[in-house]
Each structure stands twice: as C-alpha cells, then as structure tokens.
Coordinates of C-alpha atoms and ligand atoms in Angstrom, one line a residue:
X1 CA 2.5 41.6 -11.9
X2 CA 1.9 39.1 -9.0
X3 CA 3.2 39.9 -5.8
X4 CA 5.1 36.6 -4.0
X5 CA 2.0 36.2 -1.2
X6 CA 1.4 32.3 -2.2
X7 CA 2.5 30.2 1.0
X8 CA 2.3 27.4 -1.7
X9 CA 1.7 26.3 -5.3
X10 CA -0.2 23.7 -7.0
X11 CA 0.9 22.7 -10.5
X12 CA -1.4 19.9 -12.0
X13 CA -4.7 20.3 -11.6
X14 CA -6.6 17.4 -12.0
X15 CA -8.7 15.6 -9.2
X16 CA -6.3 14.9 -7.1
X17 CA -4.4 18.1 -7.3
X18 CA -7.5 20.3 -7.6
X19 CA -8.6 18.8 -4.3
X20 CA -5.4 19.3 -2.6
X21 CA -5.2 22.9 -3.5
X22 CA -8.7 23.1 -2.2
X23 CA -8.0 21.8 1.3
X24 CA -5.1 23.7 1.7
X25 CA -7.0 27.1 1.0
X26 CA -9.3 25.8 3.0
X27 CA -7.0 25.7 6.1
X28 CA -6.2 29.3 5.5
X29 CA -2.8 28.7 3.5
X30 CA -2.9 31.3 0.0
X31 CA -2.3 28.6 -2.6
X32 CA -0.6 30.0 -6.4
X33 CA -2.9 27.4 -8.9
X34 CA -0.9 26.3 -12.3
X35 CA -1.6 23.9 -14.7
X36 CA 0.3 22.8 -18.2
X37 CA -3.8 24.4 -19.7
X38 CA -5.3 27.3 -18.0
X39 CA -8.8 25.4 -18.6
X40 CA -8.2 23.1 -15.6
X41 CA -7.5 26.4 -13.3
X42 CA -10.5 28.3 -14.5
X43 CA -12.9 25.1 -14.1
X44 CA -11.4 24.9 -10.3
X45 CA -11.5 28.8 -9.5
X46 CA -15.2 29.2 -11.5
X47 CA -16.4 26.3 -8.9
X48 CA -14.5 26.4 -5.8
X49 CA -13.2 30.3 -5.7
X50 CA -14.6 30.8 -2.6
X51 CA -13.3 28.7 -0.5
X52 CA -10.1 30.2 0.5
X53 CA -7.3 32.4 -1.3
X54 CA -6.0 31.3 -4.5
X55 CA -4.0 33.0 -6.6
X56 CA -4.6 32.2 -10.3
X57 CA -1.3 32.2 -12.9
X58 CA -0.9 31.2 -16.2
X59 CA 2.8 30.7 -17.0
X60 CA 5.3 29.0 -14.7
X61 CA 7.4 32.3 -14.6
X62 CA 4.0 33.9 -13.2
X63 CA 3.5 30.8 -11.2
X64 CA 6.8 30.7 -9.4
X65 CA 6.6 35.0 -9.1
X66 CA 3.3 34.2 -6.9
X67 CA 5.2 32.2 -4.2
X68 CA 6.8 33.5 -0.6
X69 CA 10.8 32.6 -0.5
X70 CA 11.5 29.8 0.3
X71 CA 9.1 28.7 -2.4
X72 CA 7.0 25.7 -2.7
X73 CA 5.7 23.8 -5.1
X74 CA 3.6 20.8 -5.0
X75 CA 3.6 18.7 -8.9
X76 CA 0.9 16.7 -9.1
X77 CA 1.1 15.9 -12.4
X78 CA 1.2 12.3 -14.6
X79 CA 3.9 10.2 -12.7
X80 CA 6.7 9.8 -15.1
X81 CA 7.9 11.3 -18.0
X82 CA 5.7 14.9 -17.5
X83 CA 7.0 14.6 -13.6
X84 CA 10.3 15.0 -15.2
X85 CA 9.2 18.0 -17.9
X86 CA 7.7 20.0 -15.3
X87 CA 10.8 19.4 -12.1
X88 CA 13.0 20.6 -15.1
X89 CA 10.9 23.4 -16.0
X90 CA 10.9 24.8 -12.3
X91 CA 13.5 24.0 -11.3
X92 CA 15.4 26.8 -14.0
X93 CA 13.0 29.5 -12.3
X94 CA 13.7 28.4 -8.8
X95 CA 16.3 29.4 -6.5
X96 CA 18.9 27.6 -3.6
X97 CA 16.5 26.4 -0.7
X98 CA 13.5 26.6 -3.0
X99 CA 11.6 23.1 -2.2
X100 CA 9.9 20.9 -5.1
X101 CA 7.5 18.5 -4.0
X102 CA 6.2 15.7 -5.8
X103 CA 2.8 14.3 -4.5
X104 CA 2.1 12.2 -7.5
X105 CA 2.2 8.4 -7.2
X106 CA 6.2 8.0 -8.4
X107 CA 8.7 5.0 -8.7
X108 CA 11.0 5.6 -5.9
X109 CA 14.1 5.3 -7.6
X110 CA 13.1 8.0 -10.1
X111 CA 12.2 9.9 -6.6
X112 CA 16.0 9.2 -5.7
X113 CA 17.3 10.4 -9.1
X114 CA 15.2 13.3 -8.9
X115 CA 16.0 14.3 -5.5
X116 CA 20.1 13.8 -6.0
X117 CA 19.6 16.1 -9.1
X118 CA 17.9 18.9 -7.4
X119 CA 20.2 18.6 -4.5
X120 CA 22.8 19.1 -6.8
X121 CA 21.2 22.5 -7.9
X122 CA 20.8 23.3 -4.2
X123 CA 16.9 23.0 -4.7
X124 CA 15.0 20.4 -1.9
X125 CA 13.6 17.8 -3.6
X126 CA 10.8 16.2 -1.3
X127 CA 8.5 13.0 -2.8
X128 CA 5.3 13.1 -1.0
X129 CA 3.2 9.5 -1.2
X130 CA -0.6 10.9 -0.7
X131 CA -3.2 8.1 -0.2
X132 CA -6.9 8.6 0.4
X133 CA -8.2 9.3 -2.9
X134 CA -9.9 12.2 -3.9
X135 CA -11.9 12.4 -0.6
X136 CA -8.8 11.8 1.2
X137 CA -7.2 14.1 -0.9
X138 CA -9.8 17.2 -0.2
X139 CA -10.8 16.3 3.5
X140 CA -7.6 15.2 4.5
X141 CA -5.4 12.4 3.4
X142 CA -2.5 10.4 5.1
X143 CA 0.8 12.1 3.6
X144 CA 4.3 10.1 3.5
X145 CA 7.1 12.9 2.4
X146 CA 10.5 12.3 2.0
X147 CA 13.1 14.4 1.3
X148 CA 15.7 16.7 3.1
X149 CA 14.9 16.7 7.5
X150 CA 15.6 20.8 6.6
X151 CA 12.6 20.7 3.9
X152 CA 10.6 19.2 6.3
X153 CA 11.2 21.6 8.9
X154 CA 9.5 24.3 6.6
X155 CA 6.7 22.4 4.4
X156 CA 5.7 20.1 8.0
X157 CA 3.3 22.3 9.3
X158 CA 1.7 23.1 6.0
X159 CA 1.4 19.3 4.9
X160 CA 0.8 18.7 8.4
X161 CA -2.0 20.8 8.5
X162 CA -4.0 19.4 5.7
X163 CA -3.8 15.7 6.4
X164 CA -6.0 13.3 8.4
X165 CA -6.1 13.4 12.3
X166 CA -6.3 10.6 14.7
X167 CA -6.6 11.2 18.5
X168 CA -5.0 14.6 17.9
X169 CA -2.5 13.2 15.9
X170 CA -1.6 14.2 12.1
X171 CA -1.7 11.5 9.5
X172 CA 1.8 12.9 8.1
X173 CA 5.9 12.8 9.3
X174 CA 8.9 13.3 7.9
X175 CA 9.3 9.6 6.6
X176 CA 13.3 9.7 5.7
X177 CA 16.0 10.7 2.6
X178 CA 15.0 11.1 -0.4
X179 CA 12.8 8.5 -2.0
X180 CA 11.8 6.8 1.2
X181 CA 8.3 8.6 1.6
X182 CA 7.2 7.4 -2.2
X183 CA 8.6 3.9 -1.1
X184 CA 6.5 3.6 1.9
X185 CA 3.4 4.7 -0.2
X186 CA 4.0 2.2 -2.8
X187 CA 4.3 -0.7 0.1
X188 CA 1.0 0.7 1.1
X189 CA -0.5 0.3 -1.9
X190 CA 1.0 -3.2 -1.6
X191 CA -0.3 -4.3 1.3
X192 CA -4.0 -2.4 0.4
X193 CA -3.7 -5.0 -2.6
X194 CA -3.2 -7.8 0.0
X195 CA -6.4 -6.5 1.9
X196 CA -8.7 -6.4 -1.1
X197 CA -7.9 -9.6 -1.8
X198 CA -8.6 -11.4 1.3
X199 CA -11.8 -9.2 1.9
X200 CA -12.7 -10.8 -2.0
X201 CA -11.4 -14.6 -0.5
X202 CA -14.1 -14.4 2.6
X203 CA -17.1 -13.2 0.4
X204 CA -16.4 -15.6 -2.2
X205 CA -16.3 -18.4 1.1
X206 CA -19.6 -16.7 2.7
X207 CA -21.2 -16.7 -1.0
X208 CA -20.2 -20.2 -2.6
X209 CA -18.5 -22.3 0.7
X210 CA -21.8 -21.4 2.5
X211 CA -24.1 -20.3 0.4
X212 CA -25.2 -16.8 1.7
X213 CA -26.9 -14.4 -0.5
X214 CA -24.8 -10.8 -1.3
X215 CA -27.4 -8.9 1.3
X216 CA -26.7 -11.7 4.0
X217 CA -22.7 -11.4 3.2
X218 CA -23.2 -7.4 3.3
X219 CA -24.6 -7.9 6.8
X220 CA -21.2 -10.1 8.2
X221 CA -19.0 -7.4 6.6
X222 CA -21.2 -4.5 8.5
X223 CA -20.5 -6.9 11.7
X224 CA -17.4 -7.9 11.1
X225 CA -16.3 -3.3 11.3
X226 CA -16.4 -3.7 14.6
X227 CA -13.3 -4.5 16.8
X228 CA -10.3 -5.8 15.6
X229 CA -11.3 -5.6 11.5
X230 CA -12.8 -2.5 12.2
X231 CA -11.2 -0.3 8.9
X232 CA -12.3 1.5 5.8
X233 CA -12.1 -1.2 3.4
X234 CA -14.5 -3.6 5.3
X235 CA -16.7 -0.8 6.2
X236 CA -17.2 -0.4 2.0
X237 CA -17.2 -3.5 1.5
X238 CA -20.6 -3.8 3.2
X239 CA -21.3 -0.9 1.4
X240 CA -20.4 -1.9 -2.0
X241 CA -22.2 -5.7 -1.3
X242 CA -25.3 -3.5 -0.3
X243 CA -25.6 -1.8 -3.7
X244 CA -28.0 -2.7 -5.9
X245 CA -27.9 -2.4 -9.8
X246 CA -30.3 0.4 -10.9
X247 CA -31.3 -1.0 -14.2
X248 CA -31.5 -4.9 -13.3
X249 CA -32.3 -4.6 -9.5
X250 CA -29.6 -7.2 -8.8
X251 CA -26.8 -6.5 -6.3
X252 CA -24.6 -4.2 -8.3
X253 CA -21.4 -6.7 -7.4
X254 CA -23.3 -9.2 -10.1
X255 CA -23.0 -7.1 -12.7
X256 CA -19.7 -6.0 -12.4
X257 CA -17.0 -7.8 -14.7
X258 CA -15.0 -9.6 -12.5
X259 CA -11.5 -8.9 -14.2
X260 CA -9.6 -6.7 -11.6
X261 CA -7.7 -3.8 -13.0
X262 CA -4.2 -2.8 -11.6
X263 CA -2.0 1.0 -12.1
X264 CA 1.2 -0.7 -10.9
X265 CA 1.7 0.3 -7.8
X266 CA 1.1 -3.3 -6.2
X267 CA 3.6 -4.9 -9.3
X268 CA 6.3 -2.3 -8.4
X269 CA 6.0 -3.3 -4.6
X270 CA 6.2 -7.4 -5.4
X271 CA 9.2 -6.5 -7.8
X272 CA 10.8 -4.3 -5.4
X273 CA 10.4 -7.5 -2.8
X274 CA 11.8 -9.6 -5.3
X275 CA 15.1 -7.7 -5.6
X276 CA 14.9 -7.0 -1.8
X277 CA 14.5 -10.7 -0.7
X278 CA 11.3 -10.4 0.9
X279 CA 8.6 -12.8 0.7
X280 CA 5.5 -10.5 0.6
X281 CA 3.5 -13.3 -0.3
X282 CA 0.0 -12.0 0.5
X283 CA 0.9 -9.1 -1.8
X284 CA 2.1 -10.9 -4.7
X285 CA -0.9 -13.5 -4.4
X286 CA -3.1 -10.3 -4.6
X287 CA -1.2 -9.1 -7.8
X288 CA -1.5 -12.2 -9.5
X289 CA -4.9 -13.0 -8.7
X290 CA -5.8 -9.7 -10.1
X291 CA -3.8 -10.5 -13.2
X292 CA -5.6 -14.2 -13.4
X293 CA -9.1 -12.6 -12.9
X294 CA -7.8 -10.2 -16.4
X295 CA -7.2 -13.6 -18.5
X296 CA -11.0 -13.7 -19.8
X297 CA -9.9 -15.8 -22.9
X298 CA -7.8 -18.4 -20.8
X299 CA -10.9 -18.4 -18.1
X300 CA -13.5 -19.1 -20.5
X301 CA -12.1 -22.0 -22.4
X302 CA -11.3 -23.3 -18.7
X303 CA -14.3 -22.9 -17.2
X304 CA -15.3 -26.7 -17.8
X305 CA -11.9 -28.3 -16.2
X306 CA -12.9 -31.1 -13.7
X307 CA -13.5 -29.4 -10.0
X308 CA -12.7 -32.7 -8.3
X309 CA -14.8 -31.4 -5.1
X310 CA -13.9 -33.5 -2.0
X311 CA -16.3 -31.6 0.6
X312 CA -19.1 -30.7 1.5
X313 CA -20.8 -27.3 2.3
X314 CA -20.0 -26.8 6.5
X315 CA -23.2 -27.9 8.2
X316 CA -22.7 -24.7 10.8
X317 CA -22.8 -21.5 9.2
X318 CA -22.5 -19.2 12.4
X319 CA -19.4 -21.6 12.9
X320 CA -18.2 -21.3 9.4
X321 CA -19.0 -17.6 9.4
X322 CA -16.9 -16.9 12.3
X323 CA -14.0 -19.5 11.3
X324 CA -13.5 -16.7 8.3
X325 CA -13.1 -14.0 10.2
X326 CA -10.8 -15.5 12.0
X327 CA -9.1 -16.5 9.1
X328 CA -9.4 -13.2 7.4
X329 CA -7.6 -12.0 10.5
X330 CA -5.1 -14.0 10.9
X331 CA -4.0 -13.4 7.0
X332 CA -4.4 -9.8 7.6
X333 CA -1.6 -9.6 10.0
X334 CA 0.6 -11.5 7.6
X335 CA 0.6 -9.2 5.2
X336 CA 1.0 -6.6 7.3
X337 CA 4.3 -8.7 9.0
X338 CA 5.4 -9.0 5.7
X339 CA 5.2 -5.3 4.3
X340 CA 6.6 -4.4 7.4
X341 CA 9.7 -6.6 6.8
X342 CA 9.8 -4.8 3.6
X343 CA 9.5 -2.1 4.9
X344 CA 12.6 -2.5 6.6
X345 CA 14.6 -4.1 4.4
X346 CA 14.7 -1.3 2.3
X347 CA 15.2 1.0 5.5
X348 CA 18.3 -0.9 5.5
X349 CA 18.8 -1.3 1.9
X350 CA 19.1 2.3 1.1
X351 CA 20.3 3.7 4.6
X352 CA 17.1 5.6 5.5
X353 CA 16.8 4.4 9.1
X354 CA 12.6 4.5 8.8
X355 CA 10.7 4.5 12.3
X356 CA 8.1 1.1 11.3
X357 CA 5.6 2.3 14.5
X358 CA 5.6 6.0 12.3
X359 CA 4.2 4.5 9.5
X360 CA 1.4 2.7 11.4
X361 CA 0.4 5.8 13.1
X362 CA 0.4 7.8 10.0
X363 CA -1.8 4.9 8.8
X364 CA -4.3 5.3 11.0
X365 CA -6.5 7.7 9.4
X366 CA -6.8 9.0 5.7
X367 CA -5.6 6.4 3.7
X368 CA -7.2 3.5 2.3
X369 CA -5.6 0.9 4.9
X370 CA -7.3 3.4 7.4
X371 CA -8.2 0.6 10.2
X372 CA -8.4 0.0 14.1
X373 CA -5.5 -2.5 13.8
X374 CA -2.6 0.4 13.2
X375 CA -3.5 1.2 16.3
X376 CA -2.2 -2.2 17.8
X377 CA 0.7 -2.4 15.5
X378 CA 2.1 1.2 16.4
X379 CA 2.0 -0.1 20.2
X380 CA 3.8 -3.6 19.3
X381 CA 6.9 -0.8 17.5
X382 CA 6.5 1.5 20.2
X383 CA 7.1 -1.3 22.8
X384 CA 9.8 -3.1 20.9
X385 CA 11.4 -1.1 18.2
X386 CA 13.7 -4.1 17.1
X387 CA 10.7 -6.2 16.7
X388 CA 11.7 -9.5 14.2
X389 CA 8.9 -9.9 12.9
X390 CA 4.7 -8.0 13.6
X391 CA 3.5 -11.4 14.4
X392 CA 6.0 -12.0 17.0
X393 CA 4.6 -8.8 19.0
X394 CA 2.5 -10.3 21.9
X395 CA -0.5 -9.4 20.6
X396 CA -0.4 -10.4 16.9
X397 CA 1.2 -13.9 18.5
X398 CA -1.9 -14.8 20.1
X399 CA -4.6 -13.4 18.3
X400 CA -2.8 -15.4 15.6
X401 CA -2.4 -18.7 17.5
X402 CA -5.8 -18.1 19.1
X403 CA -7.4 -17.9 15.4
X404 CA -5.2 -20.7 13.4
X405 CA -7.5 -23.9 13.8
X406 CA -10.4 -21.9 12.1
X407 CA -7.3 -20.4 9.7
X408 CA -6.6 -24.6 8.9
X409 CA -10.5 -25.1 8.7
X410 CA -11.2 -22.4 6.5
X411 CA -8.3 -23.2 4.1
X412 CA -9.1 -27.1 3.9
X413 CA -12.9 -26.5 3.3
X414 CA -11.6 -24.3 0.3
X415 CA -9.4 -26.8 -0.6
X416 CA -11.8 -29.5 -0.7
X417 CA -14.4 -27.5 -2.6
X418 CA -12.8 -26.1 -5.1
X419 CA -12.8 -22.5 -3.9
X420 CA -9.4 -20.4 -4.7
X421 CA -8.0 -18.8 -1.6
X422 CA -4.4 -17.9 -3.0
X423 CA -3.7 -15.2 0.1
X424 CA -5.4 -17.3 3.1
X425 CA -3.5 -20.3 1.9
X426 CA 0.1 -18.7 1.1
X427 CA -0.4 -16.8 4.4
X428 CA -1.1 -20.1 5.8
X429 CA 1.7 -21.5 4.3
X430 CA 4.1 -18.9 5.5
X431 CA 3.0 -18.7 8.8
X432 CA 3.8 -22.6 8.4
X433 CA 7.1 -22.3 7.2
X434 CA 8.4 -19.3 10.1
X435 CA 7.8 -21.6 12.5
X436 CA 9.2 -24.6 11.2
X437 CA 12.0 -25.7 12.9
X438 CA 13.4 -27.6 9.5
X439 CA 12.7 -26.7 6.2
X440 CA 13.3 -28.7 3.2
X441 CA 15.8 -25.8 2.1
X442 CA 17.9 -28.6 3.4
X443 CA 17.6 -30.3 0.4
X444 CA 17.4 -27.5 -1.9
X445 CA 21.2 -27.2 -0.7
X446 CA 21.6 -30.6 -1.3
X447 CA 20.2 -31.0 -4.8
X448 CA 22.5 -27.2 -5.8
X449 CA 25.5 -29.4 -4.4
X450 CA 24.8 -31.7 -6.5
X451 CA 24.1 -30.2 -9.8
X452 CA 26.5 -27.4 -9.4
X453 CA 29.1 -27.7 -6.3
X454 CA 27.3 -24.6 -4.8
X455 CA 28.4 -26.4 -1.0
X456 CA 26.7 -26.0 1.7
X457 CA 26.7 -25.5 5.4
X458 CA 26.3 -28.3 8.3
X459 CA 24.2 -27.8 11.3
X460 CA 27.0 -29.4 13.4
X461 CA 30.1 -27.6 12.4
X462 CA 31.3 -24.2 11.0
X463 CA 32.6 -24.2 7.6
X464 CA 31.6 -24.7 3.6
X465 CA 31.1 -28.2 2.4
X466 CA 30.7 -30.3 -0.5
X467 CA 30.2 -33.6 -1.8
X468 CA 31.5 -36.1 -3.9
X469 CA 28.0 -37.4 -4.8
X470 CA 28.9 -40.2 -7.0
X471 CA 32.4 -41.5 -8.6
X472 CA 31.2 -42.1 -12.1
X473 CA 29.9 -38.5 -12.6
Ligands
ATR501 P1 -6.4 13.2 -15.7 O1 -6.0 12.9 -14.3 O2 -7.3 14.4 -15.9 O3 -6.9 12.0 -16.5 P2 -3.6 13.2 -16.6 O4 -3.3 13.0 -18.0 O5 -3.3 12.1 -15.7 O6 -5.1 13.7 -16.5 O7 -3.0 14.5 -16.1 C1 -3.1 14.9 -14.8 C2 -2.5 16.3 -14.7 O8 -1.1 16.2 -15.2 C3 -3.2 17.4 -15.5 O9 -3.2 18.5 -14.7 C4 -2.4 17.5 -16.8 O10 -2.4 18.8 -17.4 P3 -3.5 19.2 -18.5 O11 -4.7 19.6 -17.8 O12 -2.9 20.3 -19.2 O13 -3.7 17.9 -19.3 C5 -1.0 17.3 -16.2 N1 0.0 16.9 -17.2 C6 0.0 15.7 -17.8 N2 1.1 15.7 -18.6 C7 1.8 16.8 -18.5 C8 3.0 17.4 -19.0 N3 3.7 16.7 -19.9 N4 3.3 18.6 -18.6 C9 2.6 19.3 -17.7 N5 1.5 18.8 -17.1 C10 1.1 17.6 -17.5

C-alpha cells in the first residue's frame, strides 16, 4: 500500500492538469497523479517520469491514501457536471481540514455552492482561476485562489511556488471567500476578450483604412511591444501576422476562417455585468463581435449591402499609424476601468472585500493579459485604494486625454469608411458619456413618467415627482 508522502494530488490529467503536476514536481513538491482512466497517468509518467517525484495511483481511495494530512487535492477536470462527480467522490474519502481545490475554469456561483457544501462537511473548499495556458500552466501561470484565509495559509506556498514571478513577486494571492478567485479569473478572461478585439480593430485599420500589407502591420505590432502596450498579446500578435501559410505561402492570418470561436468565459463575464449593473462595454462589444464574425450565412447574403463610404484613405500613414496606437491605448484602459468596476462591484456584491491593486500585480506575469501596463495600474490602487474609477488615476487621466484627438480621428475615419470598430467606438462613447455633465437619462426619466408614472427626481430639490402630462390621457 501507498504510504501518505504526496505534498499534493492531481486528479484530471489532461493538458492543463498534466502540466500542472509537472511543474509542481518540478519545484520539488511529491505530487499523487489520478485520473477518472489510468491511460492519461501512464502517458504522463512514460514521458515526463523524470522530472520530479510522482506518485502514481489508480483508484481515488489509493489516490487520497498517497497524500500528507492535511491533504490536497487539485481537480482539474471538465468544468461542470464531472467537477461535481469528482468533489463528491473525494470529498467521502476526505477528512475535516482536508482542502479541495478546483483549478478548472468554473462558474463562480457553482464555486460558491461548492465551497458552502464542503464547508459544511468541514472540508476547505478553494476555487483556483489558472490563466496562462498550457505554457503558463507548466512554466508558471498567474493563479487566482479563493477559498478559506486558513486554506490559503497551507496550500500558499505551494501554489505560490509554481506560479509566474515578476520583480520577485509571485503571480498568485489569496484573492477572497469562496468563489471570488474563479470570479476574478472569469473578469480576466473578460477583459482578455476586450484586448483581442481591439488588437483585431487596429490591424483591420492598418490593413484596409491604410492599406498596409500583413508583414508591414506585423512590423507596427513588433514596434508597438515596446512601452506602454508592451504585453503578451501584442507581442503574438506580430508573431501570429508574421506567419506564413506553409502550403499557399500566403500570411497564415489569410487563410484562417474569420469566425471567432468562444468557451464562455467572456459571455458569463458580460452576463454577470448585466446583473451587476456594470457597463463593461469593451467586453461585451468583444463578445458580440465574436458572435457576429460566427453568422457566416447572415454575412454572406450581406456582403453586397451599400458601404455608403464618406472618406477617404488618410493621406499620412506614419500619422495614421500612430493615431491607432493611440487609440488602441486609450480603449485599452477602458476596458480595463471597466473590468475593474466590475471587479468591485461584485467585491461589494458578495462581501469579499477584493484588494483591485492585487489583482493587477498578480496580472503582471503568467497570464494572457500579461502586460507592462499592470504595472501602472497596481501603482494608481496602491496610491489611491478608493480610486472611482482607473481612468481617473493621474496617469490613465492624461495618457487618456493626451491620446483622445487621435482616439476621435481614428473612430471618424472608421466611420466614414466603412470599417467596424465596435470596442474603439463604444469605448469612445463611454469615455463620452463619464464626462458628460448631462446626459439624456434626463429624458429617459421623462418619457418612464410618462408612460408609466415611474417619477422622477429634480436637480433643484429633494424629493420624487411626477407629472400630469396631459388632461385627456
Ligand atoms: P480533454 O481536455 O482531453 O479534451 P476533457 O473531456 O475536457 O478532455 O477532460 C479533461 C479531464 O477531465 C480528463 O482528465 C478527463 O478524464 P479522462 O481522461 O478519463 O477522460 C477528466 N474528466 C472528464 N469528465 C470526467 C468525469 N465525469 N469524472 C472524472 N474525470 C473526468
């Protein structure tokens, strides 16, 4: 029989989990390896043995035998239903102050549920968001758990140890209760929706606004990761525009379908936003234009709808060129404003009293947001805790005001020929509507009076009002 020498176990091991495992043998932890088929374990173990100590096991008794008191167990298993089937299954072999972790990509309100019903059986429940892929996820990843502070205080320097560094600094805290850490992973996901999508607006500028071939566009991206949109996703974006097809020879981007594909996790963020009150527009624009892009059928029989263009091409590219960045910038920090109001309103939503500046910092490397930026958005929290809003932190202000004409330039030039922009305009748009100091919500008021005595407030007097709009109604 196994004795209990396993500082941790793995259950699940596909990619993700197989590389997990892997890094934490590989940081000197003895890792127990389980999976629902013994094939998955073999495969792992027959390649990657040698790397550090694992402790192979077949059954979930001989699984949960392997592991030091208190035990822990890291699922990383199919979000959902099998999450469920195998919490339940360990759980009945575990015992009080045992700690389940679940590093898959869950909803988290089943990460609340889950965690209420393994409190109730004395059992820590902690949801961990990973991001970083399955490189991330091998050579260290940026790791959101949730949970139980007394969890943490075991599993912290294990988890801890594995992630991403930055300046010394692990890419991984305690993030709050219960399902906070998987809700801060899924806003991530949100807002690396919101990225992708304005990265995809300025090439489809640099390409059809301005006329610059993939190789050329490659080259503004590989200039562009320096300095203030210095971050992963430009830096493979370059990368990605660079490629080139090996059966055609054309760039590989023009032979890619262009019908985005989504898992979820930006839907369950603009849903969550929805019931939260949030406008996370950049996100949602970035949902919807990936669901657009999926409507080949409706695309093709629209294909010859009249463009109307009403502008020409801009006569200086170097201008244009650096009016997108600009742009690109200033829309970046929106959506970062926004998912940090999120963010918070579901800090305050749920109670979990979440440290905005901790996420930024555990942002900075790892993940797929990875990016210079977090940097300056940990300082603006760390300086002002309270902060109303990112783009009202000194720094965001003025690199925002400093870039909005060529913001305006970029998004009327789109406008007028015919190029979609949906996240540089609605981030436009909002920026527009913070600062405005009236809104037509005046008359939205008005017109609810109206139609449905819903009253409304006056600007010079306290109270609720409404009006008799007309005698004969
Ligand atoms: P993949 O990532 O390989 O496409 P998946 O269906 O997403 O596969 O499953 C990922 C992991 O969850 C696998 O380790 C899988 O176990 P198997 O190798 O036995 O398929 C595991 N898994 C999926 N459903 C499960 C369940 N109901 N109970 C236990 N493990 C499950």
């Amino acid at each position: 029989s196994t004795t209990a020498r396993a500082q941790i176990g793995v259950t699940g091991l596909a990619v993700m989990g197989s590389n997990i495992a892997r890094n934490l043998a590989r940081h000197g932890h003895t890792v127990a390896l389980h999976n629902r088929t013994t094939a998955k374990t073999d495969a792992l173990l027959e390649k990657h043995g040698d790397e550090g100590d694992f402790v192979r096991t077949e059954s979930m008794e001989e699984f949960v035998a392997a592991l030091e008191k208190p035990r822990r167990v890291l699922i990383m298993v199919k979000a959902g239903d099998a999450t469920d089937a195998v919490i339940s299954e360990l759980a009945d072999l575990m015992e009080d102050g045992d700690v389940i972790i679940d590093g898959g990509n869950s909803l988290y309100t089943d990460t609340i549920r889950r965690e209420k019903e393994m409190s109730e059986r004395n059992l820590n429940f902690v949801g961990a968001g990973i991001s970083g892929g399955e490189v991330g996820a091998l050579e260290g990843p940026s790791i959101m758990p949730g949970g139980p502070a007394e969890a943490y205080e075991s599993l912290g320097p294990l988890l801890e140890s594995i992630s991403a560094h930055v300046d010394g600094e692990p890419c991984c805290t305690h993030i709050g209760p219960d399902g906070s850490g998987h809700f801060v992973k899924m806003v991530h996901n949100g807002i690396e929706y919101a990225d992708m999508q304005l990265i995809g607006e300025a090439y489809d500028l640099l390409r059809r606004a301005l006329g610059l071939d993939v190789e050329q566009i490659a080259d503004v991206f590989r200039d562009w990761n320096s300095g203030d949109l210095e971050s992963y996703l430009v830096e493979i974006t370059a990368e990605v525009l660079s490629q080139k097809d090996a059966e055609t020879g054309k760039p590989l981007v023009d032979v890619i379908v262009d019908a985005a594909g989504q898992k979820g996790t930006g839907r369950w963020t603009v849903k969550s936003a929805l019931d939260l009150g949030v406008p996370v527009t950049g996100i949602g624009e970035a949902v919807f234009a990936r669901a657009l892009s999926s409507e080949l059928d409706q695309r093709s029989a629209a294909t010859d709808l009249k463009p109307g263009v009403i502008g020409e091409q801009p006569a200086d590219t170097d201008a244009f060129v650096s009016d997108v960045r600009a742009a690109l910038y200033a829309s970046k920090v929106i959506a970062y404003a926004q998912g940090f109001d999120q963010i918070r309103a579901g800090s305050e939503e749920y109670g979990w009293d979440l440290h905005p500046g901790a996420m930024a910092t555990i942002w900075r490397g790892g993940c797929i947001i990875r990016a210079q930026f977090l940097n300056r958005i940990r300082d603006a929290y760390d300086e002002n805790p309270d902060l109303k809003s990112l783009l009202l932190a000194p720094y965001f202000r003025d690199a925002v005001e400093e870039g909005v004409e060529s913001w305006r330039r970029v998004v009327t030039t789109a406008a007028g020929l015919g190029i979609p922009v949906p996240a540089f305009a609605s981030s436009l748009s909002y920026y527009d509507g913070l600062r405005s100091e009236r809104l037509p919500a005046a008359l939205t008021q008005g017109l609810r009076d109206y139609f449905g005595a819903h009253t409304y407030q006056r600007v010079d007097k306290e109270g609720t009002f409404h009006t008799l709009w007309s005698e004969d109604r």
